[in-house]
Amino acid sequence: MPELPEVETITRELNRRIRGRRIEKVHVFRADALGNRSPEAFADDLYRREIHRVSRRGKFLIFHLRPRRYLVCHLRMTGKFIVTAPLRGPHPHHRLWFALDDGSLLVFQDVRCLGTLEVVARLSASASLERLGIEPLSKDFCPEWLTEALGRSRTPLKNWLMDQRRIAGLGNIYASEILFAAGISPTRPADSIDEEGASRLHGMTKRILRMAIRKNGTTISDFRRVDEKTGEFQNFLQVYGKTGEPCPRCKTPIVRIRQQQRSTFYCPRCQL
Ligand SMILES: [Zn+2]
């Protein structure tokens, strides 16, 4: 699933490609992403609105439209956007087409149909955005905040980091990588991390996320940038997916465990 760096990469590319374009027509081939909205109501809501800019909140993409509406999108496992010249007909996994005023198409493709698209008049009207916690690349995310927040929970640290209501944007890959960089075990209860540990965790969270954004995210299986390009951060992963390989620091084999039905990768010697 795309995490913060992947969604940030897509946001930047969409801004380069479709900023200022107007939506002339919406074709819905499969309506799963629209929840309870009818395809007609969804298309009406977007008709002839300009894509003023695209931004990100946690793992959500937000299209800012004029006259004012917001198209809030979560890609889930396999959702992606493609900008293309007009096509004769949809490919099998194309779910929606947004026909733009310069003749190009913005395609929403989703193999597993778990992605979501929601139109709201105000961002505060989006229940999914309202539930999100702090942005880890914002100024508000500081060592003091993290120390305080960790102290209020006994949840194992890896699960704590992935809870979108606490910090928005971290998933399985980056939680594992950040904990390795900080030298902290993924199974430690959140409230066992002292001020010094929280400060290290804070620093590494920002550092790993920024580095991954510079490398356009991580492509393991499904993630593609706009137009099927891949990210490059998979070449810089230290522990994720490396079961049995020597730890880059101490050569101890990397271990894989299950936490909340997800794989966690870590070095049992370096991460205490
Ligand atoms: Zn190690």
Short mmCIF file of C-alpha atoms and ligand atoms in Angstrom, two decimals, residues 180 239 246-254 266-271, ligand 1:
data_model
loop_
_atom_site.label_atom_id
_atom_site.label_comp_id
_atom_site.label_asym_id
_atom_site.label_seq_id
_atom_site.Cartn_x
_atom_site.Cartn_y
_atom_site.Cartn_z
CA PHE A 180 15.78 0.07 12.51
CA VAL A 239 15.43 -4.44 6.88
CA PRO A 246 22.71 -10.05 7.41
CA CYS A 247 21.92 -6.83 9.29
CA PRO A 248 23.74 -3.96 7.53
CA ARG A 249 25.21 -2.92 10.90
CA CYS A 250 26.06 -6.10 12.86
CA LYS A 251 25.55 -8.99 10.39
CA THR A 252 22.98 -10.75 12.62
CA PRO A 253 20.28 -12.28 10.37
CA ILE A 254 17.19 -10.05 10.05
CA TYR A 266 14.07 -6.09 12.44
CA CYS A 267 17.52 -6.87 13.79
CA PRO A 268 17.23 -8.60 17.18
CA ARG A 269 20.71 -7.43 18.13
CA CYS A 270 20.74 -3.72 17.08
CA GLN A 271 17.13 -2.95 17.98
ZN ZN B 1 22.05 -5.53 13.63
#
